[in-house]
CSV table of C-alpha atoms in Angstrom, one decimal:
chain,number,residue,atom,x,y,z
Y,1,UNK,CA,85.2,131.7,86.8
Y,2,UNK,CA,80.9,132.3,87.0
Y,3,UNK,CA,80.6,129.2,85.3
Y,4,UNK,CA,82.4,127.1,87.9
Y,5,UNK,CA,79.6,128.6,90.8
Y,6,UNK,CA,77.2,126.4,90.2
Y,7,UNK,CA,79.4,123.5,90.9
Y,8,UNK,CA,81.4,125.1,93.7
Y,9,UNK,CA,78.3,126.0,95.1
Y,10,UNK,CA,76.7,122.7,95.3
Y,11,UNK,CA,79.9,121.5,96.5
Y,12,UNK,CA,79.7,123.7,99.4
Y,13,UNK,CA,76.0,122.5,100.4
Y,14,UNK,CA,77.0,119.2,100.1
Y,15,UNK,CA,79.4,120.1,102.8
Y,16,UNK,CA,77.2,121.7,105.0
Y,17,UNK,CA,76.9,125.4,103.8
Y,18,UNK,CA,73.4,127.3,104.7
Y,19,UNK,CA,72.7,124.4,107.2
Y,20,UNK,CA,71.9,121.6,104.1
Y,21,UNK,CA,70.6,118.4,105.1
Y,22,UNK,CA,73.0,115.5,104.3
Y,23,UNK,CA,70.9,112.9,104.9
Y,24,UNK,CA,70.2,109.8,107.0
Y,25,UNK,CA,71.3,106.6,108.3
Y,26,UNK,CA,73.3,104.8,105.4
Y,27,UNK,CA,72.6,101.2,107.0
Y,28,UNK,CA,68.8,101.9,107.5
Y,29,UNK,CA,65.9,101.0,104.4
Y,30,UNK,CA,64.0,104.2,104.7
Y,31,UNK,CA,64.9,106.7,101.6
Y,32,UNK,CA,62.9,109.8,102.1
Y,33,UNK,CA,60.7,110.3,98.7
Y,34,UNK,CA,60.0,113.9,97.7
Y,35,UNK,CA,57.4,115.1,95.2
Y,36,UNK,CA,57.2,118.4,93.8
Y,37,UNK,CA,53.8,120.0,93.4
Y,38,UNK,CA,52.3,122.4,90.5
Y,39,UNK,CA,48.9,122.9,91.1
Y,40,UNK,CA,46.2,121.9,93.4
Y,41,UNK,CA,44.7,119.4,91.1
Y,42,UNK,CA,47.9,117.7,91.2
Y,43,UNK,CA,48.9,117.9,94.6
Y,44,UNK,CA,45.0,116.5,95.4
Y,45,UNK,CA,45.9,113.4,93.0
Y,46,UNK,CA,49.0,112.9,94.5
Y,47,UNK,CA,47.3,113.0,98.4
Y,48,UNK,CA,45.2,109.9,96.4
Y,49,UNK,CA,47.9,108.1,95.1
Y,50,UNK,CA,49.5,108.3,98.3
Y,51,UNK,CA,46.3,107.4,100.2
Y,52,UNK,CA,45.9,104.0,97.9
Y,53,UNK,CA,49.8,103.1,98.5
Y,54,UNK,CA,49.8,103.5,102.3
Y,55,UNK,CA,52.7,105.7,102.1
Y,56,UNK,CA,53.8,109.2,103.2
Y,57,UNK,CA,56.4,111.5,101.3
Y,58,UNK,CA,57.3,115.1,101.7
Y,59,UNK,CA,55.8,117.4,99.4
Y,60,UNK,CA,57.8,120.3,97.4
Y,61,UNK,CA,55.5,122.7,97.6
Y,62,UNK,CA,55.6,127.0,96.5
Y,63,UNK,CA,54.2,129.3,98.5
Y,64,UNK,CA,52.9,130.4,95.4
Y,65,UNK,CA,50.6,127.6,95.7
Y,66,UNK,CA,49.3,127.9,99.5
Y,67,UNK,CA,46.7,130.2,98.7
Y,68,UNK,CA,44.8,128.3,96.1
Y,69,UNK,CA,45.5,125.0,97.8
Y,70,UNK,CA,44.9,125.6,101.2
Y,71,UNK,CA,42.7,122.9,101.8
Y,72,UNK,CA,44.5,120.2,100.9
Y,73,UNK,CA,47.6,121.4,102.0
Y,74,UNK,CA,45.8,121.1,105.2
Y,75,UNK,CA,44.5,117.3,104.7
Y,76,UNK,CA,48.4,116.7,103.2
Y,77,UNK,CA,49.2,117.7,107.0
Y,78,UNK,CA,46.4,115.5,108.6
Y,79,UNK,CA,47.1,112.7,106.6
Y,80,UNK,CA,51.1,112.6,107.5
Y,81,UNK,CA,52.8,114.0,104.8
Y,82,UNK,CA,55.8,116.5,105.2
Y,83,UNK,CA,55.7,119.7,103.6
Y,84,UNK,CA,58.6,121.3,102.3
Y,85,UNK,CA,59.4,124.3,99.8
Y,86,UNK,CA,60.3,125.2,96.5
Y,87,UNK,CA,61.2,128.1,94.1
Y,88,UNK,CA,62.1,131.5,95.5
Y,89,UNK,CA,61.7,131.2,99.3
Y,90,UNK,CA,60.2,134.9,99.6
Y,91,UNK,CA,57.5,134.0,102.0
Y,92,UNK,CA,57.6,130.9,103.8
Y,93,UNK,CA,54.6,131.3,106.8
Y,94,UNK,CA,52.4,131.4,104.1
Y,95,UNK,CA,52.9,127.7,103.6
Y,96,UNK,CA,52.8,127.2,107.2
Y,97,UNK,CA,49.5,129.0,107.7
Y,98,UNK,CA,47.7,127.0,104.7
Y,99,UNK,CA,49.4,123.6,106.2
Y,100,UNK,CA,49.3,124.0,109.7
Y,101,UNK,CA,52.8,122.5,109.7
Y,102,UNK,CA,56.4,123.8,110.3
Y,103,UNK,CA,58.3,124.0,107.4
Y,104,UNK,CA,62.0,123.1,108.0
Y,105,UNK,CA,63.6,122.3,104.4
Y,106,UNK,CA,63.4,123.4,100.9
Y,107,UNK,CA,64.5,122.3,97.7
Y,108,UNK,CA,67.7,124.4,96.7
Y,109,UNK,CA,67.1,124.0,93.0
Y,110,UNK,CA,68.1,127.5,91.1
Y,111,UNK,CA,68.6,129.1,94.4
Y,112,UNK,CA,71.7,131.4,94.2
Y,113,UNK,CA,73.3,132.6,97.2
Y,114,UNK,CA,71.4,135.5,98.0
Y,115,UNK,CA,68.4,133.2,98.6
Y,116,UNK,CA,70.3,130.6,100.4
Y,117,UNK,CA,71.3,133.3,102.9
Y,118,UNK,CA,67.8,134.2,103.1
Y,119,UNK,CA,66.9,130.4,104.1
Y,120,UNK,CA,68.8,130.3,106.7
Y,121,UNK,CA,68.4,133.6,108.3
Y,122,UNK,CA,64.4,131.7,108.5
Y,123,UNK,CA,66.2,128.4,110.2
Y,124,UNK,CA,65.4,126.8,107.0
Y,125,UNK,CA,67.7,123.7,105.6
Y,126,UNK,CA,68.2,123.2,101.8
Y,127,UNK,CA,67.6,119.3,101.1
Y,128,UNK,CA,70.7,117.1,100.0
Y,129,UNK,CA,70.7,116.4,95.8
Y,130,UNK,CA,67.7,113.6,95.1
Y,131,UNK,CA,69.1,110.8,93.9
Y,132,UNK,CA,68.4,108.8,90.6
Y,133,UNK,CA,68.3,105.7,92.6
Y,134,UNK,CA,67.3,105.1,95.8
Y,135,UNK,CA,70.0,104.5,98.4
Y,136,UNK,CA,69.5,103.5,102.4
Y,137,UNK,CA,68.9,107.3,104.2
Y,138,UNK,CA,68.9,109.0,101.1
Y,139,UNK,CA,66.3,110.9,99.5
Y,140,UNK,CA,65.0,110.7,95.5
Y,141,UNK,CA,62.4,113.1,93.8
Y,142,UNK,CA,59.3,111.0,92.2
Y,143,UNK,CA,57.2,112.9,89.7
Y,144,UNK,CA,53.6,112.7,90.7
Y,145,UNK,CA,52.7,110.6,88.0
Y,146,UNK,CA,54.8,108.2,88.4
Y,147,UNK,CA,54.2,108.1,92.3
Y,148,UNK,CA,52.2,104.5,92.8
Y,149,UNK,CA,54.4,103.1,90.3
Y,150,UNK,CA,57.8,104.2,92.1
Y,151,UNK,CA,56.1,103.7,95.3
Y,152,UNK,CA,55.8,100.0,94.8
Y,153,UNK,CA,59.5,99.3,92.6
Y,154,UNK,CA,61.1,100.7,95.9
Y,155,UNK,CA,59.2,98.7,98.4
Y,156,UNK,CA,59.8,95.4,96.1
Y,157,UNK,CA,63.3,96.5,96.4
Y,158,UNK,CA,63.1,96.4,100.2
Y,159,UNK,CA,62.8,100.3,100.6
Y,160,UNK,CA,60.7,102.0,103.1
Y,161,UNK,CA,59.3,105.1,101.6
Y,162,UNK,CA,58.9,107.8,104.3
Y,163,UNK,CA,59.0,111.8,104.5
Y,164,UNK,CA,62.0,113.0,104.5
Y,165,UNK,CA,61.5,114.3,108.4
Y,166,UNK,CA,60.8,110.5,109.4
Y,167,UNK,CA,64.6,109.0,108.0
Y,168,UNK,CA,66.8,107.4,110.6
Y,169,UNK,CA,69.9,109.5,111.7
Y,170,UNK,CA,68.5,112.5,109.3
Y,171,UNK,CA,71.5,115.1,110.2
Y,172,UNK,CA,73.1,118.2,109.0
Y,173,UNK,CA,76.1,117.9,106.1
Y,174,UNK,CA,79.5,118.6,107.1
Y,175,UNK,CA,83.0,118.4,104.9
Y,176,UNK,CA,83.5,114.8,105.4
Y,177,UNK,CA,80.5,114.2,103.2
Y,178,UNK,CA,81.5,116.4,100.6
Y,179,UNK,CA,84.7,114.0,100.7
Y,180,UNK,CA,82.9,111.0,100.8
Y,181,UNK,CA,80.8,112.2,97.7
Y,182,UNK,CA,83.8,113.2,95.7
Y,183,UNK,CA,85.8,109.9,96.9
Y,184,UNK,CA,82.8,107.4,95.2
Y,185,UNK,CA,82.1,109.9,92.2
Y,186,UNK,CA,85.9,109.7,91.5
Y,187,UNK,CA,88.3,106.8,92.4
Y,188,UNK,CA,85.0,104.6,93.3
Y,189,UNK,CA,83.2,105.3,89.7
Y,190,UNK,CA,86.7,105.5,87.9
Y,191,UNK,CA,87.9,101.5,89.1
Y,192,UNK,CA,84.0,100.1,88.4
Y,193,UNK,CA,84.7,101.6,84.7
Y,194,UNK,CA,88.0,100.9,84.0
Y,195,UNK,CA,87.5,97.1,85.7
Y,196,UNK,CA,83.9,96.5,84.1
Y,197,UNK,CA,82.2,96.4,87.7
Y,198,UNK,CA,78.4,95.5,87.8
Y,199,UNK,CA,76.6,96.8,90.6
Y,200,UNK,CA,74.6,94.4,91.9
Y,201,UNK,CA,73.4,96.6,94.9
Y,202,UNK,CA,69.7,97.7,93.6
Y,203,UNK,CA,67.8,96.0,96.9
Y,204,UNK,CA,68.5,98.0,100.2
Y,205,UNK,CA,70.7,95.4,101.8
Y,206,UNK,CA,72.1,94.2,98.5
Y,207,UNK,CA,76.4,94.6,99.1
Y,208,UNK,CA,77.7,92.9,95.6
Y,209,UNK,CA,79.2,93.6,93.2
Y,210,UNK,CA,81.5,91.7,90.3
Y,211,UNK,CA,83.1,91.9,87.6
Y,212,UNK,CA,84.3,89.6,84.9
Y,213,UNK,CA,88.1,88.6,84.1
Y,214,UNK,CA,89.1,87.3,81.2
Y,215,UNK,CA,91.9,85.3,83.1
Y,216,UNK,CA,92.4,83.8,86.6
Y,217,UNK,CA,94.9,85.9,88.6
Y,218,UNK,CA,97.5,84.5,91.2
Y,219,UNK,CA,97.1,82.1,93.2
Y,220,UNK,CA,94.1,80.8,92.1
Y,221,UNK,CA,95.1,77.0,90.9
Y,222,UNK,CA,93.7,77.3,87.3
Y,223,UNK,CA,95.1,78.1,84.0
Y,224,UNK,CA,96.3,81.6,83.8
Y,225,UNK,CA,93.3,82.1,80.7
Y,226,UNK,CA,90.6,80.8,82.5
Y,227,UNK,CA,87.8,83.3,82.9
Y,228,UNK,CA,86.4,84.2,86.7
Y,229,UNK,CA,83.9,87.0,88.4
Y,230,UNK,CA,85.8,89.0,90.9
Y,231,UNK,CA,83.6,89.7,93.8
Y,232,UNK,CA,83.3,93.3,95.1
Y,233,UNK,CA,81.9,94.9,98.1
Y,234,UNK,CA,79.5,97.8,98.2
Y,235,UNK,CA,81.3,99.7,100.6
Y,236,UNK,CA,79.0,102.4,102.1
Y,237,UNK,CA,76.1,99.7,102.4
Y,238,UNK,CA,77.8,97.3,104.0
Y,239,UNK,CA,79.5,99.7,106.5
Y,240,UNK,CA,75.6,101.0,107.0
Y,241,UNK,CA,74.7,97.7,107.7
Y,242,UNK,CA,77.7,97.1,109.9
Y,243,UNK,CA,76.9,100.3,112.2
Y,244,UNK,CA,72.9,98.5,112.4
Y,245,UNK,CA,74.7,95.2,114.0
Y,246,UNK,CA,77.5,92.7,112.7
Y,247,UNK,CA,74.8,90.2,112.4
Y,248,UNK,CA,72.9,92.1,109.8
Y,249,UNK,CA,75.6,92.7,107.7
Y,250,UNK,CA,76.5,89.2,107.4
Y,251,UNK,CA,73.1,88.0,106.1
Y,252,UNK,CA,73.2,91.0,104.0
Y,253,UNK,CA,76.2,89.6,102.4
Y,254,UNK,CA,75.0,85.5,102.0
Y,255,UNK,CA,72.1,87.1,100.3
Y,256,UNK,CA,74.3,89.0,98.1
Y,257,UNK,CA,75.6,86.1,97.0
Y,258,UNK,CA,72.4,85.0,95.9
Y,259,UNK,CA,72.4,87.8,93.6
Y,260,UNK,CA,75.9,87.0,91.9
Y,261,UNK,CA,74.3,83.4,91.7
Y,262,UNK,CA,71.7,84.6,89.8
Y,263,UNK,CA,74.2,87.2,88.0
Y,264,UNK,CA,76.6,84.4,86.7
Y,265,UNK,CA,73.2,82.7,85.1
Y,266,UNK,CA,71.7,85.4,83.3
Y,267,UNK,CA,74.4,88.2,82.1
Y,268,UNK,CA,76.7,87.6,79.3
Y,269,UNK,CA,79.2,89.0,81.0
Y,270,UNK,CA,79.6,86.1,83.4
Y,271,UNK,CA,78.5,83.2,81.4
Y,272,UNK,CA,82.5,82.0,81.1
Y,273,UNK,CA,83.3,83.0,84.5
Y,274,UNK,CA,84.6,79.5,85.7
Y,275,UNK,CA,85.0,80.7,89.3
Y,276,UNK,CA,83.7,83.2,91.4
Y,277,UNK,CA,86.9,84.7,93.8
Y,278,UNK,CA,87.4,88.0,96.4
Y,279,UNK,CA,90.6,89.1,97.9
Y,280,UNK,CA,88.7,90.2,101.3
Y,281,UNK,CA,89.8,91.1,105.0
Y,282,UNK,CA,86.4,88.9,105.7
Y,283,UNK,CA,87.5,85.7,104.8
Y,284,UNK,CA,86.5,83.7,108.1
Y,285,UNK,CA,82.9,84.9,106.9
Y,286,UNK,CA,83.8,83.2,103.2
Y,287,UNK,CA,85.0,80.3,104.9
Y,288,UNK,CA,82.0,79.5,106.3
Y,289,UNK,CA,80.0,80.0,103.2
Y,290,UNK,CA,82.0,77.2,101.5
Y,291,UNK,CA,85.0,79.2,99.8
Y,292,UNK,CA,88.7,78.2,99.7
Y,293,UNK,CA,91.3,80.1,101.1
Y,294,UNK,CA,94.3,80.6,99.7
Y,295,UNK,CA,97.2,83.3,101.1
Y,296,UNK,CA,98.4,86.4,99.0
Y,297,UNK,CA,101.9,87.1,98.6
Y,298,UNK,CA,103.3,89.2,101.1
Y,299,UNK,CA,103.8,92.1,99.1
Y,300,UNK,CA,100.4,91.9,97.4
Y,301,UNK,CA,98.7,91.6,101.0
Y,302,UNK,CA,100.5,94.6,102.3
Y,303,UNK,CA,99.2,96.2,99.0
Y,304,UNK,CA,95.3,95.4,99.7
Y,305,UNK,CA,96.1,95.8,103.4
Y,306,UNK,CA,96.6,99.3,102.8
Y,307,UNK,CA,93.7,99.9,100.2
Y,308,UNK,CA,91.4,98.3,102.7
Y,309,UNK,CA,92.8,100.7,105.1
Y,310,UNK,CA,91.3,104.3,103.0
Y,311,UNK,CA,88.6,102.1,102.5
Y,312,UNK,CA,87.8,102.6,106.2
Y,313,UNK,CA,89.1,106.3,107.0
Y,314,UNK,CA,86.9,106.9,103.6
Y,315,UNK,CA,83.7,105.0,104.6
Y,316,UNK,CA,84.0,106.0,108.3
Y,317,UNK,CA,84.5,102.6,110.2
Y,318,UNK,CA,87.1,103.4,112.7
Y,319,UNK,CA,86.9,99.3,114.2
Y,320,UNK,CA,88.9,97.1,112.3
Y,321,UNK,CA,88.3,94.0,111.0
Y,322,UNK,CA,88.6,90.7,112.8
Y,323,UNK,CA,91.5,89.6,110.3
Y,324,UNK,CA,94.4,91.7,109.8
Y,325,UNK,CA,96.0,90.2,106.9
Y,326,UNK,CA,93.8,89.9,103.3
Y,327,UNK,CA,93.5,86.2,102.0
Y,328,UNK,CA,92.0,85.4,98.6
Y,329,UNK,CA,88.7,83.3,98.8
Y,330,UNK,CA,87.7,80.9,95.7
Y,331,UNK,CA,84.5,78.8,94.6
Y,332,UNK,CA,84.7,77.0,91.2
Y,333,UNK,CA,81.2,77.8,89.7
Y,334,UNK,CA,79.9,74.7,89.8
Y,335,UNK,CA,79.8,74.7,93.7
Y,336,UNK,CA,79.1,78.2,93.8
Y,337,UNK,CA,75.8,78.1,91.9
Y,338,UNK,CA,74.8,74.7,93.9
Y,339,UNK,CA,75.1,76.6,97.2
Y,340,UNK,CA,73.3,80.3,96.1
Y,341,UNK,CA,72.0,79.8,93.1
């Protein structure tokens, strides 16, 4: 059983064990951007890199580190940056004396239980898991190096890069996000493999995503063999987006459209695709964008229906939507690309 630990204990902090952080609004552009620190030459050129990009981040620091560093721990504090540990987290106030700051998380990397326990007997939180990529209220780790660079990628992207203190809605984890975590690692990742789905999502208020079919399905009125791009829907961004205002979501998703326009024109995958379709409970909103709509057998529409329905326990959006029976909506690609491409 030891080797399953490290996995059952990282489930349990993503569920809210030793006070973890879960992280922030999931609607909001803000991803908090944390950089661990090695040395004091390092953390200087990273105060520098920081200083030329605008931008404040939350530093991973040791308290190894606070005694050799204390000066520009101290100008990382007057200049806005968050300072947060790392490593063995035997002495804590020794960061806060050489930073004049509070320190209220630490990375939880190696940390075993004992020293876990001994974070939160000091009212410190472990931070949630960095990301690879960033995500709306999430956090990712940038190597200092690399920090201008990544800096600039995730503002083209539509990111705002802040500490990880300064994230809208920034809250404790409790069990429904381990659920939600093992939900989109599972069943989410499992249908975008097995169905070919191409995540389209990589801006922060990006909510497409689509796949290519080798056939048209039922009832679309074109031969069974014709190839088409199913349309699917990021489903934590645009229920982020959702809980911001109705009226951002729905520009988030015209714009996404944009983005399978300009999908269907340069990936292989979609090249064939001789209609873009979506069986979606937001069909009025399709309808005004110029799709068709065409009805789903009953038994088909109960089917969705009732997928669309764990969609919303899963994703947390108690209000349901303004249709309460799916429809498919249809574009032949020539119309589509006209109107978003």
């Amino acid at each position: 059983m030891r080797p399953l630990l490290p996995h059952l204990l990282a489930a349990q902090l993503r569920a809210g064990a030793y006070g973890a952080w879960a992280g922030g609004h999931p609607g909001a552009p803000e991803v908090g951007v944390t950089v661990p620190i090695h040395s004091g030459p390092e953390l200087e050129e990273v105060l520098a890199k920081a200083r030329e990009a605008g931008a404040k981040v939350t530093l991973l620091v040791s308290p190894a580190l606070a005694p050799v560093a204390a000066q520009a721990l101290y100008a990382a504090t007057q200049a806005g940056h968050e300072i947060a540990g790392t490593g063995l987290p035997d002495s804590p106030c020794v960061l806060e004396a050489a930073s004049a700051q509070l320190v209220q998380s630490w990375a939880a990397d190696g940390l075993g239980r004992a020293s876990l326990r001994r974070l939160a007997a000091q009212g410190l939180r472990p931070l949630p898991f960095p990301l690879e990529t960033p995500q709306p209220g999430q956090t990712v780790r940038v190597l200092p190096e690399s920090l201008g660079e990544q800096l600039r990628h995730m503002r083209a992207l539509g990111y705002r890069p802040v500490p990880v203190r300064d994230v809208p809605g920034w809250r404790r984890a409790g069990p429904r996000d381990l659920l939600l975590h093992l939900y989109t690692n599972t069943v989410e990742a499992n249908f975008a493999r097995e169905h070919g789905v191409i995540d389209l999502a990589q801006r922060a208020d990006a909510v497409m995503r689509v796949a290519a079919l080798d056939h048209a399905p039922a009832p679309l009125p074109l031969p069974h063999n014709t190839p088409t791009a199913e349309l699917h829907l990021h489903s934590p961004r645009i229920v982020g987006l959702a809980g911001r205002s109705a009226l951002t979501a729905y520009r988030a998703y015209l714009r996404s459209l944009k983005d399978v326009a300009a999908a269907m024109q340069t990936l292989p995958e979609l090249q064939d695709a001789q209609a873009v379709f979506a069986v979606t409970l937001f069909h009025a909103q399709l309808e005004q964008g110029g799709f068709t709509l065409l009805p789903l057998p009953p038994a088909r529409a109960r089917l969705y229906g009732l997928g669309f329905r764990v969609l919303r326990t899963v994703y947390g959006t108690a209000r349901p939507p303004s249709e309460p029976q799916p429809k498919m909506a249809w574009m032949p690609r020539e119309a589509f690309l006209a109107k978003y491409g």
